[in-house]
């Protein structure tokens, strides 16, 4: 039986409204160190007996040993050597998500995509954003890449200065959080730069206008859930952490139904129409409902769920319960949004959509 969140995530993916965000938890399944393990290595190197968070320890390491020594140590620890992708890694390309973001320094995601026949456009620095083909998946390495040591952001000062160091990447991530829902996998959401971006958007947009995102996590507690809920992030609790390979199997068990649903679902890009076009497309009875309640039609959003001229592999019947996506910007009290269906005269195209009225 599918969880409601799995169907919602599938709907976001097939509507082109989902971005994948991968953290160190996935690399841990390949026996690479996670955040806590990296912290422990640096703590031992410095002979430190107290517990500190990783950015602070990295900052101290840079001061006491040198920047070069710090980066060299992190590159050594995140070298995958003979380690390969896990079953979870190999499921990711089948989700059909076209923008991936990661804070990982290793190249497991690049290896995974190469093996699947989808070598990505890799974005490490601002200038890399200019190199993009719509047909190629984009992998954004937010904190840099161990194969390009100069790109690595790791200390407390680095992470608090991402906006200044990489302004275009900062703007890109903010735009993704505004326009797309995020599926977080293996990510604790503790990085100061990411939390700063979310705090800015929360201040600028208000909680009611942040896109609903999803984070699959182990050991989710009420405090973590409440904190994430303030940023409109739903925690999908995967249960207690047991260690690999059990944790990898659990996460794979969550992703497999989504992959299967994506394979069964059509690709349904959103088709926006302004007020003039909407007046021609939205059924008269729907427009009358808006007017009766004091709203005027300002636009409509449609999703083509069937097209006879495409082969059946591209347009399949939508799964039961599929709903057209309504952007958060139209969910405020000033708007009235009514769902409708539309079929053209020749019955060669079928749409589901939202008629959007404003007072």
Short mmCIF file of N, CA and C in Angstrom, two decimals, residues 176-327:
data_model
loop_
_atom_site.label_atom_id
_atom_site.label_comp_id
_atom_site.label_asym_id
_atom_site.label_seq_id
_atom_site.Cartn_x
_atom_site.Cartn_y
_atom_site.Cartn_z
N UNK A 176 15.12 27.56 -6.67
CA UNK A 176 14.62 26.18 -6.61
C UNK A 176 13.65 26.00 -5.45
N UNK A 177 13.98 26.60 -4.30
CA UNK A 177 13.11 26.46 -3.13
C UNK A 177 11.79 27.20 -3.30
N UNK A 178 11.80 28.24 -4.14
CA UNK A 178 10.56 28.98 -4.42
C UNK A 178 9.70 28.23 -5.42
N UNK A 179 10.32 27.67 -6.47
CA UNK A 179 9.57 27.12 -7.59
C UNK A 179 9.35 25.61 -7.51
N UNK A 180 10.18 24.90 -6.74
CA UNK A 180 10.09 23.44 -6.70
C UNK A 180 9.97 22.95 -5.27
N UNK A 181 9.31 21.82 -5.12
CA UNK A 181 9.36 21.11 -3.86
C UNK A 181 10.66 20.31 -3.84
N UNK A 182 11.20 20.09 -2.65
CA UNK A 182 12.47 19.38 -2.51
C UNK A 182 12.23 18.03 -1.87
N UNK A 183 12.85 17.00 -2.42
CA UNK A 183 12.88 15.69 -1.80
C UNK A 183 14.27 15.51 -1.20
N UNK A 184 14.35 15.54 0.14
CA UNK A 184 15.62 15.41 0.85
C UNK A 184 15.86 13.94 1.17
N UNK A 185 17.04 13.45 0.82
CA UNK A 185 17.43 12.08 1.14
C UNK A 185 18.81 12.10 1.79
N UNK A 186 18.92 11.48 2.96
CA UNK A 186 20.21 11.41 3.63
C UNK A 186 20.76 12.75 4.06
N UNK A 187 19.86 13.70 4.34
CA UNK A 187 20.29 15.06 4.66
C UNK A 187 19.69 15.50 5.99
N UNK A 188 20.54 15.99 6.90
CA UNK A 188 20.08 16.37 8.23
C UNK A 188 19.57 17.81 8.31
N UNK A 189 19.84 18.61 7.27
CA UNK A 189 19.40 20.01 7.22
C UNK A 189 20.01 20.84 8.35
N UNK A 190 21.26 20.56 8.70
CA UNK A 190 21.94 21.31 9.75
C UNK A 190 22.96 22.30 9.21
N UNK A 191 23.20 22.31 7.91
CA UNK A 191 24.20 23.21 7.35
C UNK A 191 23.77 24.66 7.54
N UNK A 192 24.67 25.52 8.04
CA UNK A 192 24.27 26.91 8.29
C UNK A 192 23.88 27.67 7.03
N UNK A 193 24.52 27.36 5.89
CA UNK A 193 24.17 28.10 4.66
C UNK A 193 22.76 27.75 4.20
N UNK A 194 22.41 26.46 4.25
CA UNK A 194 21.07 26.07 3.82
C UNK A 194 20.00 26.62 4.76
N UNK A 195 20.27 26.58 6.05
CA UNK A 195 19.32 27.12 7.01
C UNK A 195 19.14 28.62 6.83
N UNK A 196 20.22 29.30 6.43
CA UNK A 196 20.13 30.74 6.19
C UNK A 196 19.22 31.04 5.00
N UNK A 197 19.35 30.24 3.94
CA UNK A 197 18.49 30.43 2.77
C UNK A 197 17.03 30.22 3.13
N UNK A 198 16.75 29.15 3.87
CA UNK A 198 15.37 28.87 4.26
C UNK A 198 14.80 29.98 5.15
N UNK A 199 15.64 30.50 6.06
CA UNK A 199 15.18 31.57 6.95
C UNK A 199 14.85 32.84 6.14
N UNK A 200 15.67 33.14 5.14
CA UNK A 200 15.41 34.31 4.30
C UNK A 200 14.08 34.17 3.56
N UNK A 201 13.86 32.99 2.98
CA UNK A 201 12.63 32.78 2.23
C UNK A 201 11.41 32.81 3.15
N UNK A 202 11.56 32.26 4.33
CA UNK A 202 10.46 32.29 5.30
C UNK A 202 10.10 33.73 5.64
N UNK A 203 11.13 34.57 5.77
CA UNK A 203 10.90 35.98 6.08
C UNK A 203 10.28 36.71 4.88
N UNK A 204 10.77 36.41 3.67
CA UNK A 204 10.30 37.12 2.48
C UNK A 204 8.90 36.70 2.05
N UNK A 205 8.62 35.40 2.11
CA UNK A 205 7.38 34.87 1.56
C UNK A 205 6.32 34.58 2.62
N UNK A 206 6.76 34.28 3.82
CA UNK A 206 5.81 33.83 4.83
C UNK A 206 5.60 32.33 4.73
N UNK A 207 5.29 31.66 5.82
CA UNK A 207 5.18 30.19 5.81
C UNK A 207 4.12 29.66 4.86
N UNK A 208 3.08 30.43 4.59
CA UNK A 208 2.00 29.93 3.73
C UNK A 208 2.37 29.83 2.27
N UNK A 209 3.51 30.44 1.88
CA UNK A 209 3.88 30.45 0.46
C UNK A 209 5.12 29.62 0.15
N UNK A 210 5.67 28.93 1.14
CA UNK A 210 6.78 28.03 0.88
C UNK A 210 6.24 26.71 0.32
N UNK A 211 6.91 26.18 -0.69
CA UNK A 211 6.49 24.92 -1.28
C UNK A 211 6.60 23.79 -0.25
N UNK A 212 5.65 22.88 -0.27
CA UNK A 212 5.72 21.71 0.58
C UNK A 212 6.85 20.80 0.10
N UNK A 213 7.79 20.50 0.98
CA UNK A 213 8.90 19.61 0.66
C UNK A 213 8.85 18.40 1.58
N UNK A 214 9.68 17.40 1.27
CA UNK A 214 9.65 16.14 2.00
C UNK A 214 11.07 15.70 2.33
N UNK A 215 11.26 15.22 3.57
CA UNK A 215 12.57 14.73 4.00
C UNK A 215 12.40 13.33 4.58
N UNK A 216 13.01 12.34 3.93
CA UNK A 216 12.99 10.97 4.44
C UNK A 216 14.13 10.84 5.45
N UNK A 217 13.79 10.55 6.71
CA UNK A 217 14.77 10.55 7.79
C UNK A 217 14.60 9.36 8.71
N UNK A 218 15.73 8.96 9.31
CA UNK A 218 15.69 8.00 10.40
C UNK A 218 15.66 8.77 11.73
N UNK A 219 15.11 8.12 12.74
CA UNK A 219 15.11 8.68 14.11
C UNK A 219 14.47 10.06 14.18
N UNK A 220 13.42 10.28 13.42
CA UNK A 220 12.74 11.56 13.50
C UNK A 220 11.97 11.69 14.81
N UNK A 221 12.20 12.80 15.53
CA UNK A 221 11.47 13.01 16.78
C UNK A 221 10.54 14.22 16.64
N UNK A 222 9.77 14.49 17.67
CA UNK A 222 8.76 15.54 17.60
C UNK A 222 9.39 16.92 17.44
N UNK A 223 10.55 17.14 18.06
CA UNK A 223 11.22 18.43 17.94
C UNK A 223 11.68 18.66 16.50
N UNK A 224 12.30 17.62 15.91
CA UNK A 224 12.75 17.71 14.52
C UNK A 224 11.58 17.95 13.58
N UNK A 225 10.49 17.23 13.81
CA UNK A 225 9.31 17.38 12.96
C UNK A 225 8.71 18.77 13.08
N UNK A 226 8.64 19.28 14.31
CA UNK A 226 8.07 20.61 14.53
C UNK A 226 8.93 21.69 13.88
N UNK A 227 10.26 21.54 14.02
CA UNK A 227 11.19 22.50 13.42
C UNK A 227 11.03 22.52 11.90
N UNK A 228 11.00 21.33 11.29
CA UNK A 228 10.87 21.26 9.83
C UNK A 228 9.51 21.76 9.37
N UNK A 229 8.48 21.52 10.17
CA UNK A 229 7.15 21.95 9.77
C UNK A 229 7.04 23.47 9.68
N UNK A 230 7.85 24.20 10.47
CA UNK A 230 7.84 25.66 10.36
C UNK A 230 8.34 26.13 9.00
N UNK A 231 9.09 25.25 8.31
CA UNK A 231 9.60 25.57 6.97
C UNK A 231 8.85 24.79 5.88
N UNK A 232 7.69 24.25 6.26
CA UNK A 232 6.83 23.52 5.33
C UNK A 232 7.51 22.27 4.77
N UNK A 233 8.30 21.61 5.61
CA UNK A 233 8.96 20.36 5.24
C UNK A 233 8.33 19.23 6.05
N UNK A 234 7.78 18.26 5.35
CA UNK A 234 7.19 17.10 6.02
C UNK A 234 8.25 16.02 6.22
N UNK A 235 8.38 15.56 7.46
CA UNK A 235 9.32 14.48 7.76
C UNK A 235 8.64 13.14 7.47
N UNK A 236 9.30 12.32 6.67
CA UNK A 236 8.85 10.95 6.44
C UNK A 236 9.72 10.06 7.32
N UNK A 237 9.17 9.58 8.41
CA UNK A 237 9.94 8.85 9.41
C UNK A 237 10.19 7.43 8.94
N UNK A 238 11.47 7.10 8.76
CA UNK A 238 11.85 5.76 8.31
C UNK A 238 12.11 4.81 9.47
N UNK A 239 11.84 5.28 10.71
CA UNK A 239 12.04 4.44 11.87
C UNK A 239 13.43 4.61 12.48
N UNK A 240 13.76 3.79 13.45
CA UNK A 240 15.07 3.91 14.10
C UNK A 240 16.20 3.49 13.17
N UNK A 241 17.32 4.18 13.30
CA UNK A 241 18.50 3.82 12.50
C UNK A 241 19.09 2.52 13.03
N UNK A 242 19.36 1.58 12.12
CA UNK A 242 19.90 0.28 12.51
C UNK A 242 21.33 0.07 12.02
N UNK A 243 21.79 0.95 11.13
CA UNK A 243 23.10 0.75 10.52
C UNK A 243 22.97 0.03 9.20
N UNK A 244 23.97 0.22 8.36
CA UNK A 244 23.93 -0.42 7.04
C UNK A 244 24.32 -1.89 7.15
N UNK A 245 23.76 -2.77 6.30
CA UNK A 245 22.95 -2.47 5.11
C UNK A 245 21.45 -2.28 5.37
N UNK A 246 21.01 -2.43 6.64
CA UNK A 246 19.58 -2.34 6.92
C UNK A 246 19.00 -0.97 6.57
N UNK A 247 19.75 0.12 6.89
CA UNK A 247 19.23 1.46 6.60
C UNK A 247 19.10 1.69 5.10
N UNK A 248 20.07 1.18 4.33
CA UNK A 248 19.99 1.31 2.88
C UNK A 248 18.77 0.56 2.34
N UNK A 249 18.52 -0.62 2.88
CA UNK A 249 17.36 -1.41 2.44
C UNK A 249 16.06 -0.69 2.78
N UNK A 250 16.01 -0.06 3.95
CA UNK A 250 14.80 0.66 4.37
C UNK A 250 14.52 1.83 3.43
N UNK A 251 15.56 2.61 3.12
CA UNK A 251 15.37 3.76 2.23
C UNK A 251 15.03 3.29 0.82
N UNK A 252 15.65 2.20 0.38
CA UNK A 252 15.31 1.65 -0.94
C UNK A 252 13.85 1.21 -0.96
N UNK A 253 13.37 0.64 0.14
CA UNK A 253 11.98 0.21 0.22
C UNK A 253 11.01 1.38 0.15
N UNK A 254 11.43 2.56 0.60
CA UNK A 254 10.60 3.75 0.49
C UNK A 254 10.60 4.28 -0.95
N UNK A 255 11.76 4.24 -1.61
CA UNK A 255 11.90 4.82 -2.94
C UNK A 255 11.31 3.95 -4.05
N UNK A 256 11.37 2.65 -3.89
CA UNK A 256 10.93 1.75 -4.96
C UNK A 256 9.48 1.97 -5.39
N UNK A 257 8.53 2.13 -4.45
CA UNK A 257 7.16 2.42 -4.89
C UNK A 257 7.04 3.73 -5.66
N UNK A 258 7.84 4.74 -5.29
CA UNK A 258 7.80 6.01 -6.01
C UNK A 258 8.32 5.81 -7.43
N UNK A 259 9.42 5.07 -7.56
CA UNK A 259 9.96 4.78 -8.90
C UNK A 259 8.91 4.06 -9.74
N UNK A 260 8.22 3.09 -9.16
CA UNK A 260 7.19 2.35 -9.90
C UNK A 260 6.04 3.25 -10.30
N UNK A 261 5.62 4.15 -9.38
CA UNK A 261 4.55 5.08 -9.71
C UNK A 261 4.96 6.04 -10.82
N UNK A 262 6.21 6.52 -10.76
CA UNK A 262 6.72 7.42 -11.80
C UNK A 262 6.70 6.73 -13.16
N UNK A 263 7.10 5.46 -13.20
CA UNK A 263 7.11 4.71 -14.45
C UNK A 263 5.69 4.54 -15.01
N UNK A 264 4.71 4.47 -14.12
CA UNK A 264 3.32 4.28 -14.54
C UNK A 264 2.62 5.59 -14.89
N UNK A 265 3.26 6.70 -14.56
CA UNK A 265 2.59 8.00 -14.69
C UNK A 265 3.12 8.77 -15.89
N UNK A 266 2.27 9.57 -16.50
CA UNK A 266 2.73 10.39 -17.63
C UNK A 266 3.55 11.57 -17.15
N UNK A 267 4.36 12.10 -18.03
CA UNK A 267 5.03 13.37 -17.77
C UNK A 267 4.03 14.48 -18.05
N UNK A 268 3.74 15.28 -17.07
CA UNK A 268 2.64 16.23 -17.20
C UNK A 268 3.14 17.64 -16.90
N UNK A 269 3.75 18.31 -17.86
CA UNK A 269 4.20 19.69 -17.62
C UNK A 269 3.01 20.64 -17.44
N UNK A 270 3.22 21.65 -16.63
CA UNK A 270 2.18 22.63 -16.38
C UNK A 270 2.06 23.58 -17.56
N UNK A 271 0.82 23.90 -17.96
CA UNK A 271 0.56 24.83 -19.06
C UNK A 271 -0.19 26.04 -18.49
N UNK A 272 0.52 27.16 -18.20
CA UNK A 272 -0.16 28.34 -17.66
C UNK A 272 -0.80 29.17 -18.76
N UNK A 273 -1.93 29.80 -18.45
CA UNK A 273 -2.63 30.66 -19.41
C UNK A 273 -3.08 31.93 -18.70
N UNK A 274 -2.91 33.08 -19.35
CA UNK A 274 -3.31 34.35 -18.75
C UNK A 274 -4.83 34.50 -18.78
N UNK A 275 -5.32 35.65 -18.30
CA UNK A 275 -6.76 35.86 -18.15
C UNK A 275 -7.51 35.73 -19.48
N UNK A 276 -6.94 36.28 -20.56
CA UNK A 276 -7.61 36.24 -21.87
C UNK A 276 -7.74 34.80 -22.35
N UNK A 277 -6.64 34.04 -22.27
CA UNK A 277 -6.69 32.64 -22.70
C UNK A 277 -7.57 31.81 -21.78
N UNK A 278 -7.48 32.09 -20.47
CA UNK A 278 -8.26 31.32 -19.49
C UNK A 278 -9.76 31.47 -19.75
N UNK A 279 -10.18 32.67 -20.16
CA UNK A 279 -11.62 32.90 -20.42
C UNK A 279 -12.12 32.01 -21.55
N UNK A 280 -11.23 31.60 -22.46
CA UNK A 280 -11.60 30.73 -23.58
C UNK A 280 -11.55 29.25 -23.20
N UNK A 281 -10.72 28.92 -22.18
CA UNK A 281 -10.48 27.52 -21.86
C UNK A 281 -11.29 27.00 -20.68
N UNK A 282 -11.46 27.81 -19.67
CA UNK A 282 -12.15 27.37 -18.46
C UNK A 282 -13.65 27.21 -18.74
N UNK A 283 -14.22 26.06 -18.39
CA UNK A 283 -15.66 25.86 -18.64
C UNK A 283 -16.51 26.99 -18.06
N UNK A 284 -17.59 27.33 -18.77
CA UNK A 284 -18.44 28.46 -18.38
C UNK A 284 -18.99 28.31 -16.98
N UNK A 285 -19.35 27.08 -16.59
CA UNK A 285 -19.93 26.89 -15.26
C UNK A 285 -18.90 27.17 -14.15
N UNK A 286 -17.62 26.91 -14.44
CA UNK A 286 -16.57 27.20 -13.45
C UNK A 286 -16.38 28.70 -13.32
N UNK A 287 -16.38 29.40 -14.47
CA UNK A 287 -16.26 30.85 -14.43
C UNK A 287 -17.44 31.47 -13.69
N UNK A 288 -18.63 30.89 -13.86
CA UNK A 288 -19.82 31.40 -13.17
C UNK A 288 -19.69 31.23 -11.66
N UNK A 289 -19.12 30.10 -11.23
CA UNK A 289 -18.91 29.88 -9.79
C UNK A 289 -17.99 30.94 -9.19
N UNK A 290 -16.94 31.28 -9.92
CA UNK A 290 -16.02 32.31 -9.44
C UNK A 290 -16.74 33.65 -9.29
N UNK A 291 -17.49 34.01 -10.32
CA UNK A 291 -18.19 35.29 -10.31
C UNK A 291 -19.22 35.36 -9.19
N UNK A 292 -19.94 34.27 -8.97
CA UNK A 292 -20.97 34.24 -7.93
C UNK A 292 -20.38 34.49 -6.54
N UNK A 293 -19.12 34.11 -6.34
CA UNK A 293 -18.47 34.28 -5.04
C UNK A 293 -17.60 35.53 -4.97
N UNK A 294 -17.70 36.38 -6.00
CA UNK A 294 -17.01 37.66 -5.96
C UNK A 294 -15.57 37.64 -6.42
N UNK A 295 -15.20 36.66 -7.26
CA UNK A 295 -13.83 36.56 -7.75
C UNK A 295 -13.83 36.74 -9.27
N UNK A 296 -12.76 37.36 -9.80
CA UNK A 296 -12.63 37.45 -11.25
C UNK A 296 -11.49 36.54 -11.71
N UNK A 297 -11.67 35.91 -12.84
CA UNK A 297 -10.70 34.95 -13.37
C UNK A 297 -9.42 35.69 -13.80
N UNK A 298 -8.28 35.31 -13.22
CA UNK A 298 -7.01 35.96 -13.57
C UNK A 298 -6.10 35.06 -14.39
N UNK A 299 -6.28 33.74 -14.30
CA UNK A 299 -5.45 32.82 -15.08
C UNK A 299 -5.96 31.40 -14.84
N UNK A 300 -5.36 30.46 -15.54
CA UNK A 300 -5.63 29.05 -15.26
C UNK A 300 -4.33 28.27 -15.46
N UNK A 301 -4.23 27.15 -14.77
CA UNK A 301 -3.10 26.25 -14.90
C UNK A 301 -3.63 24.90 -15.33
N UNK A 302 -3.15 24.38 -16.46
CA UNK A 302 -3.65 23.11 -16.97
C UNK A 302 -2.52 22.09 -17.09
N UNK A 303 -2.89 20.83 -16.97
CA UNK A 303 -1.97 19.72 -17.13
C UNK A 303 -2.59 18.76 -18.14
N UNK A 304 -1.90 18.54 -19.25
CA UNK A 304 -2.43 17.65 -20.29
C UNK A 304 -2.20 16.20 -19.86
N UNK A 305 -3.27 15.50 -19.53
CA UNK A 305 -3.16 14.14 -19.02
C UNK A 305 -3.32 13.07 -20.11
N UNK A 306 -3.72 13.51 -21.29
CA UNK A 306 -3.80 12.56 -22.41
C UNK A 306 -3.62 13.31 -23.72
N UNK A 307 -2.84 12.71 -24.61
CA UNK A 307 -2.64 13.30 -25.94
C UNK A 307 -2.56 12.16 -26.94
N UNK A 308 -3.53 12.07 -27.83
CA UNK A 308 -3.63 10.93 -28.74
C UNK A 308 -2.48 10.85 -29.73
N UNK A 309 -1.84 11.98 -30.06
CA UNK A 309 -0.80 11.94 -31.09
C UNK A 309 0.53 11.42 -30.56
N UNK A 310 0.67 11.31 -29.22
CA UNK A 310 1.88 10.73 -28.65
C UNK A 310 1.68 9.24 -28.46
N UNK A 311 2.78 8.50 -28.45
CA UNK A 311 2.63 7.06 -28.26
C UNK A 311 2.27 6.78 -26.80
N UNK A 312 1.80 5.57 -26.56
CA UNK A 312 1.26 5.23 -25.26
C UNK A 312 2.31 5.21 -24.16
N UNK A 313 3.59 5.08 -24.53
CA UNK A 313 4.63 5.07 -23.50
C UNK A 313 4.78 6.43 -22.86
N UNK A 314 4.42 7.50 -23.58
CA UNK A 314 4.58 8.85 -23.02
C UNK A 314 3.35 9.30 -22.26
N UNK A 315 2.19 8.99 -22.75
CA UNK A 315 0.96 9.38 -22.07
C UNK A 315 0.19 8.14 -21.66
N UNK A 316 0.31 7.80 -20.39
CA UNK A 316 -0.43 6.68 -19.81
C UNK A 316 -1.57 7.24 -18.96
N UNK A 317 -2.56 6.45 -18.65
CA UNK A 317 -3.61 6.95 -17.74
C UNK A 317 -3.00 7.39 -16.43
N UNK A 318 -3.41 8.54 -15.92
CA UNK A 318 -2.86 9.00 -14.65
C UNK A 318 -3.29 8.06 -13.54
N UNK A 319 -2.46 7.88 -12.51
CA UNK A 319 -2.83 6.95 -11.44
C UNK A 319 -4.04 7.47 -10.67
N UNK A 320 -4.74 6.54 -10.04
CA UNK A 320 -5.92 6.91 -9.24
C UNK A 320 -5.51 7.92 -8.18
N UNK A 321 -6.31 8.95 -8.04
CA UNK A 321 -6.03 9.96 -7.03
C UNK A 321 -5.10 11.06 -7.47
N UNK A 322 -4.62 11.03 -8.74
CA UNK A 322 -3.71 12.09 -9.20
C UNK A 322 -4.45 13.43 -9.23
N UNK A 323 -3.79 14.45 -8.68
CA UNK A 323 -4.39 15.78 -8.65
C UNK A 323 -3.45 16.78 -9.32
N UNK A 324 -3.98 17.71 -10.10
CA UNK A 324 -3.12 18.74 -10.68
C UNK A 324 -2.52 19.59 -9.56
N UNK A 325 -1.26 19.96 -9.74
CA UNK A 325 -0.55 20.69 -8.69
C UNK A 325 -0.96 22.16 -8.69
N UNK A 326 -1.22 22.70 -7.49
CA UNK A 326 -1.55 24.11 -7.33
C UNK A 326 -0.41 24.80 -6.59
N UNK A 327 0.30 25.76 -7.23
CA UNK A 327 1.41 26.44 -6.56
C UNK A 327 0.96 27.15 -5.28
#
